[in-house]
Amino acid sequence: MSNKVAALKELLYKMADDQLIIGHRNSEWIGIGPVLEEDIAFGSLAQDKTGHAYNLYQLLERMGEREPDTIAFRREENEYKCSHFVELPIGDDYAFSLARHFYFDHSESLRMEALKKCAYPDLAGLAAKFFSEIKYHTFHANTWVKNLLNGSEESKARMTSALKDTLPYALGIFEAGPFEDALIEENLFIGEEALKTLWIERISDTLKPLGVDLDFSVDAKYGGRNGYHTEHLQPLLSEMTEVIQLEDDKMEW
Amino acid sequence: MELSEGSAPAAVVGEHEHWPTYEVFVQKKRGDQHVHAGIVHAPNGELALVLAKEQYARRGYCVNLWVVASANVVATEYTDSDIFDSVPSKTHREAVDYKVKEKINNYIKSKKERT
């Protein structure tokens, strides 16, 4: 396998795994969301994420990897390349999931913008398709974050803490992979470091006028891109693959 | 994306109280009328738009969304609905009721017979 192909696969795996796992986490709010309309909207966004993961796994299949269901549901925990950020449980404060949604979707928006120029046309095409969906995702996130930061004392305090507490994990999105140089040289991607710079600029431009000044020099939570995960990933995978396990047990419906 | 106009501060309600409602209008293509689709509960217009998108423009075509605070809608009372009672009998107000319709039909028929 050439370096170029290996680099591209590595990039696709981590992107898809992030989407799959955050899609699963965000879908956990279905039925218990703060208000009915938001419950439906957030569930719908989660479904988009799972859809993006599926499209990326399909691309991997076309490049010779196994079929999407197998990749998504039948790998060992250490074969997943998702960041620690997306693995964290939703907890009981919606502010946490909103902060994660805000940080993650801005990184996605910038990632897709960069990938529209990817030298691999299939990925450039997918990035363009995802980009317009993510435009609504960031609009949804920005509107909530802005209104909560401009809301009551309590909403401001809870939103601010959630944004501060999740920042080290959000920075973990940009953990360098083993093929950064190849991705940049082959014009496949701008690389995680360049993406992080754009992201910090975008996030601070959005949050500063709302009175939240973040310290981006905090230590990022790395490990996920190399297969080292938090203790939260395995329970999530076990739950996610419950139905497919029944198939393996020759369950008759 | 950003809205062309800002939005009012979010309404704050107590526990077990609802946010106000907004009427949602969906436009299927440019130039079409915006058609009423339903309502959403929201603390202000901006969040009403955010929420309306996934409730009413999730399936099928939409190029533009409107939300209007329900409180801004001026409506008739149902007790006065008798003002509309005589309308269905006024068929002369509809094009199909014109006598000329018969002449047109005869003309079409005669043309068909000739060819």
XYZ file of C-alpha atoms in Angstrom:
368
model
C 0.000 0.000 0.000
C 1.470 3.333 -1.010
C 2.002 5.997 1.588
C -0.654 8.107 -0.089
C -3.343 5.436 0.197
C -2.369 4.601 3.781
C -2.533 8.289 4.692
C -5.934 8.711 3.101
C -7.348 5.633 4.835
C -6.034 6.808 8.177
C -7.749 10.165 7.660
C -11.038 8.554 6.610
C -11.066 6.130 9.540
C -10.597 8.784 12.184
C -13.143 11.130 10.593
C -15.738 8.383 10.233
C -15.156 7.007 13.737
C -15.588 10.480 15.239
C -18.889 10.885 13.372
C -20.153 7.430 14.321
C -19.408 7.824 18.013
C -20.629 11.413 18.409
C -23.753 10.457 16.436
C -24.379 7.650 18.908
C -23.730 9.860 21.936
C -25.974 12.691 20.717
C -28.751 10.234 19.890
C -28.779 9.268 23.583
C -30.734 12.506 24.194
C -33.690 11.222 22.169
C -36.708 11.102 24.452
C -35.003 12.970 27.299
C -34.070 16.238 25.553
C -34.780 19.545 27.307
C -37.839 20.410 25.160
C -39.703 18.437 22.495
C -38.624 20.547 19.514
C -34.967 20.461 20.568
C -35.192 16.729 21.224
C -36.297 16.212 17.611
C -33.766 18.657 16.163
C -30.795 17.229 18.083
C -31.816 13.665 17.233
C -31.970 14.643 13.601
C -28.491 16.157 13.742
C -27.240 12.946 15.357
C -28.717 10.982 12.466
C -26.828 13.222 10.004
C -23.595 12.335 11.808
C -24.257 8.608 11.514
C -25.033 9.190 7.830
C -21.709 10.946 7.341
C -19.911 8.053 9.029
C -21.683 5.612 6.687
C -20.646 7.595 3.586
C -17.027 7.675 4.755
C -17.029 3.925 5.497
C -18.439 3.364 1.996
C -15.501 5.300 0.614
C -13.164 3.045 2.601
C -14.922 -0.006 1.191
C -14.294 1.288 -2.334
C -10.628 1.555 -1.381
C -10.539 -2.134 -0.458
C -11.521 -2.088 3.210
C -14.333 -4.250 4.627
C -17.991 -3.313 4.162
C -19.449 -0.453 6.265
C -21.411 -2.538 8.810
C -18.368 -4.665 9.523
C -16.124 -1.641 9.945
C -18.649 0.145 12.120
C -19.706 -2.714 14.380
C -17.137 -5.497 14.294
C -13.821 -3.963 15.189
C -11.969 -4.253 18.464
C -12.018 -1.188 20.705
C -8.349 -0.377 19.987
C -8.994 -0.407 16.222
C -11.248 2.652 16.493
C -9.547 5.983 15.797
C -12.054 8.366 17.381
C -10.947 11.148 19.717
C -11.573 10.978 23.456
C -13.852 13.991 23.077
C -16.635 12.084 21.297
C -16.452 9.142 23.720
C -17.418 11.083 26.848
C -20.880 10.183 28.221
C -23.606 12.811 27.888
C -24.091 13.167 31.657
C -27.133 15.036 32.895
C -26.347 18.634 31.893
C -27.366 19.504 28.341
C -24.750 22.291 28.382
C -22.045 19.627 28.060
C -23.522 18.180 24.868
C -24.108 21.666 23.459
C -20.476 22.617 24.128
C -19.283 19.416 22.469
C -21.639 19.980 19.520
C -20.392 23.576 19.174
C -16.686 22.681 19.260
C -16.962 19.525 17.192
C -19.147 20.958 14.445
C -16.933 24.004 13.972
C -13.988 21.646 13.528
C -16.071 19.649 11.024
C -17.110 22.749 9.143
C -13.475 23.860 8.747
C -12.310 20.306 7.979
C -14.861 19.948 5.175
C -14.032 23.365 3.808
C -10.387 22.274 3.551
C -11.299 18.857 2.131
C -13.359 20.399 -0.671
C -9.923 20.981 -2.239
C -8.726 17.407 -1.567
C -6.767 15.832 -4.441
C -8.864 12.663 -4.064
C -12.072 13.671 -5.904
C -14.390 11.230 -4.093
C -13.502 12.771 -0.742
C -13.699 16.320 -2.123
C -17.223 15.510 -3.340
C -18.320 14.131 0.023
C -16.864 17.144 1.817
C -18.912 19.495 -0.380
C -22.043 17.451 0.323
C -21.466 17.416 4.094
C -20.546 21.088 4.174
C -24.054 22.444 3.605
C -25.516 20.136 6.266
C -22.857 21.204 8.750
C -23.740 24.824 8.024
C -27.049 24.213 9.776
C -25.339 22.207 12.528
C -23.090 25.152 13.413
C -26.009 27.589 13.117
C -27.932 25.424 15.596
C -24.924 25.265 17.949
C -24.080 28.985 17.690
C -27.656 30.051 18.318
C -27.988 27.961 21.474
C -24.576 28.911 22.834
C -25.189 32.612 22.158
C -28.661 32.627 23.705
C -27.546 30.697 26.781
C -24.535 32.978 27.287
C -26.855 35.974 26.954
C -29.578 34.391 29.101
C -30.001 34.144 32.869
C -27.153 34.048 35.396
C -27.587 30.288 35.661
C -27.564 29.609 31.910
C -24.486 31.788 31.470
C -22.636 30.041 34.309
C -23.499 26.534 33.110
C -22.668 27.230 29.468
C -19.364 28.899 30.362
C -18.255 26.009 32.609
C -19.179 23.460 29.961
C -17.134 25.340 27.340
C -14.136 25.590 29.692
C -14.301 22.007 30.965
C -14.525 20.422 27.522
C -11.789 22.515 25.877
C -8.871 20.080 26.568
C -10.924 17.282 25.004
C -11.952 19.448 22.046
C -8.272 20.208 21.366
C -7.727 16.435 21.253
C -9.597 16.391 17.926
C -6.415 17.774 16.364
C -4.055 15.049 17.577
C -1.565 14.460 14.768
C -1.780 11.171 12.903
C 1.200 9.201 11.541
C 0.766 10.572 7.995
C 0.453 14.322 8.433
C 3.357 15.088 6.074
C 2.082 12.756 3.354
C -1.425 14.253 3.544
C -0.038 17.750 3.115
C 2.494 16.849 0.382
C -0.092 14.976 -1.678
C -2.575 17.872 -1.378
C -5.063 15.604 0.348
C -5.493 17.690 3.490
C -4.048 20.779 5.202
C -3.093 18.731 8.288
C -4.336 18.800 11.878
C -2.021 21.589 13.041
C -3.276 24.028 10.377
C -6.863 22.989 11.083
C -6.376 23.644 14.797
C -5.108 27.175 14.090
C -8.206 27.941 11.994
C -10.454 26.430 14.645
C -8.966 28.433 17.525
C -9.459 31.598 15.479
C -13.093 30.707 14.700
C -13.951 29.696 18.278
C -12.355 32.714 19.911
C -13.950 35.095 17.367
C -17.340 33.603 18.225
C -16.967 33.406 22.007
C -15.027 36.569 22.874
C -17.885 38.956 22.001
C -20.087 36.774 24.227
C -17.762 37.292 27.190
C -15.969 33.922 27.176
C -12.186 34.198 26.934
C -10.585 30.770 26.681
C -7.028 29.646 27.338
C -6.163 27.504 24.329
C -2.725 26.610 25.725
C -4.208 23.939 28.047
C -2.965 20.364 27.547
C -5.025 18.520 24.945
C -6.415 15.029 25.623
C -4.661 12.813 23.111
C -4.595 9.063 22.480
C -7.702 8.241 20.463
C -6.075 8.565 17.052
C -3.622 5.841 18.071
C -6.243 3.472 19.435
C -5.897 4.401 23.121
C -9.334 5.216 24.470
C -11.134 6.344 27.602
C -12.972 3.773 29.716
C -16.207 5.087 28.173
C -15.721 3.733 24.642
C -16.051 -0.020 25.278
C -19.441 0.228 27.068
C -20.699 2.401 24.190
C -19.504 -0.137 21.598
C -21.075 -3.011 23.540
C -24.410 -1.221 23.557
C -24.160 -0.124 19.929
C -23.453 -3.664 18.726
C -26.087 -5.448 20.845
C -28.354 -6.139 17.869
C -25.612 -7.296 15.532
C -24.407 -9.641 18.294
C -27.831 -11.307 18.236
C -27.233 -12.064 14.568
C -23.994 -13.791 15.501
C -25.859 -15.847 18.088
C -28.102 -17.086 15.247
C -31.082 -15.412 16.818
C -34.271 -16.045 14.854
C -36.673 -13.141 14.507
C -24.718 31.142 8.463
C -26.251 34.128 10.204
C -29.632 35.757 10.111
C -29.934 39.094 8.328
C -31.582 40.542 11.405
C -30.780 39.919 15.041
C -33.274 38.465 17.424
C -34.891 39.564 20.650
C -33.422 38.242 23.923
C -34.639 34.771 24.830
C -37.848 34.598 26.865
C -37.188 33.137 30.307
C -39.971 30.961 31.705
C -40.328 29.136 35.002
C -40.294 25.393 35.511
C -43.273 23.586 33.903
C -44.112 26.688 31.882
C -43.972 26.681 28.093
C -42.133 29.046 25.818
C -44.381 31.088 23.537
C -45.338 29.605 20.166
C -44.278 30.678 16.680
C -46.192 29.942 13.479
C -43.988 28.282 10.853
C -44.290 28.900 7.097
C -42.449 26.829 4.491
C -41.678 27.962 0.935
C -41.118 25.024 -1.406
C -39.551 26.984 -4.220
C -38.622 30.589 -4.941
C -41.652 32.580 -6.011
C -44.133 30.206 -4.352
C -46.329 31.324 -1.466
C -45.059 30.462 1.993
C -47.444 27.838 3.333
C -48.325 27.430 6.991
C -46.819 24.182 8.312
C -47.431 24.255 12.078
C -45.987 25.753 15.245
C -42.905 25.497 17.428
C -42.305 26.548 21.008
C -39.239 28.777 21.319
C -37.780 31.493 23.562
C -37.286 33.902 20.607
C -37.600 34.144 16.831
C -34.058 33.092 16.103
C -34.349 29.848 18.076
C -37.805 29.326 16.587
C -36.177 29.266 13.135
C -33.442 26.898 14.314
C -36.050 24.488 15.692
C -38.541 24.915 12.836
C -35.963 23.759 10.295
C -35.807 20.251 11.755
C -39.539 19.995 12.540
C -40.939 21.183 9.202
C -38.200 21.303 6.573
C -36.567 17.976 7.310
C -38.271 16.137 4.500
C -39.212 17.423 1.057
C -38.194 20.662 -0.558
C -37.795 23.996 1.189
C -35.896 27.102 0.086
C -37.054 29.560 2.719
C -38.564 29.491 6.202
C -40.586 32.097 8.066
C -41.528 32.140 11.712
C -44.017 34.623 13.164
C -44.845 34.959 16.859
C -48.337 33.488 17.299
C -49.099 36.462 19.530
C -48.769 38.715 16.461
C -51.495 36.920 14.510
C -54.801 38.811 14.336
C -57.683 36.369 13.871
C -61.478 36.230 13.614
C -63.515 34.595 16.381
C -65.143 31.209 15.766
C -68.401 32.650 17.132
C -68.399 34.928 14.077
C -67.852 32.187 11.524
C -71.413 32.757 10.247
C -69.999 35.654 8.223
C -68.607 33.002 5.876
C -71.801 30.875 5.692
C -73.256 32.217 2.438
C -69.980 31.962 0.514
C -70.390 28.386 -0.847
C -73.728 29.340 -2.490
C -72.193 32.266 -4.414
C -71.025 30.176 -7.336
C -71.182 33.210 -9.628
C -67.930 34.256 -7.989
C -66.158 31.281 -9.470
C -64.934 31.062 -13.054
C -66.552 27.675 -13.664
C -69.947 29.277 -13.162
C -69.695 31.564 -16.201
C -72.156 30.789 -18.994
C -69.379 31.164 -21.511
C -67.942 27.904 -20.177
C -70.636 26.048 -22.090
C -69.707 27.806 -25.345
C -66.057 26.964 -24.821
C -66.880 23.324 -24.221
C -69.010 23.191 -27.350
C -66.238 24.796 -29.377
C -63.658 22.284 -28.090
C -66.028 19.450 -28.819
C -66.756 20.629 -32.362
C -63.030 21.036 -33.033
C -62.349 17.514 -31.885
C -65.124 16.160 -34.119
C -63.639 17.949 -37.159
C -60.162 16.456 -36.685
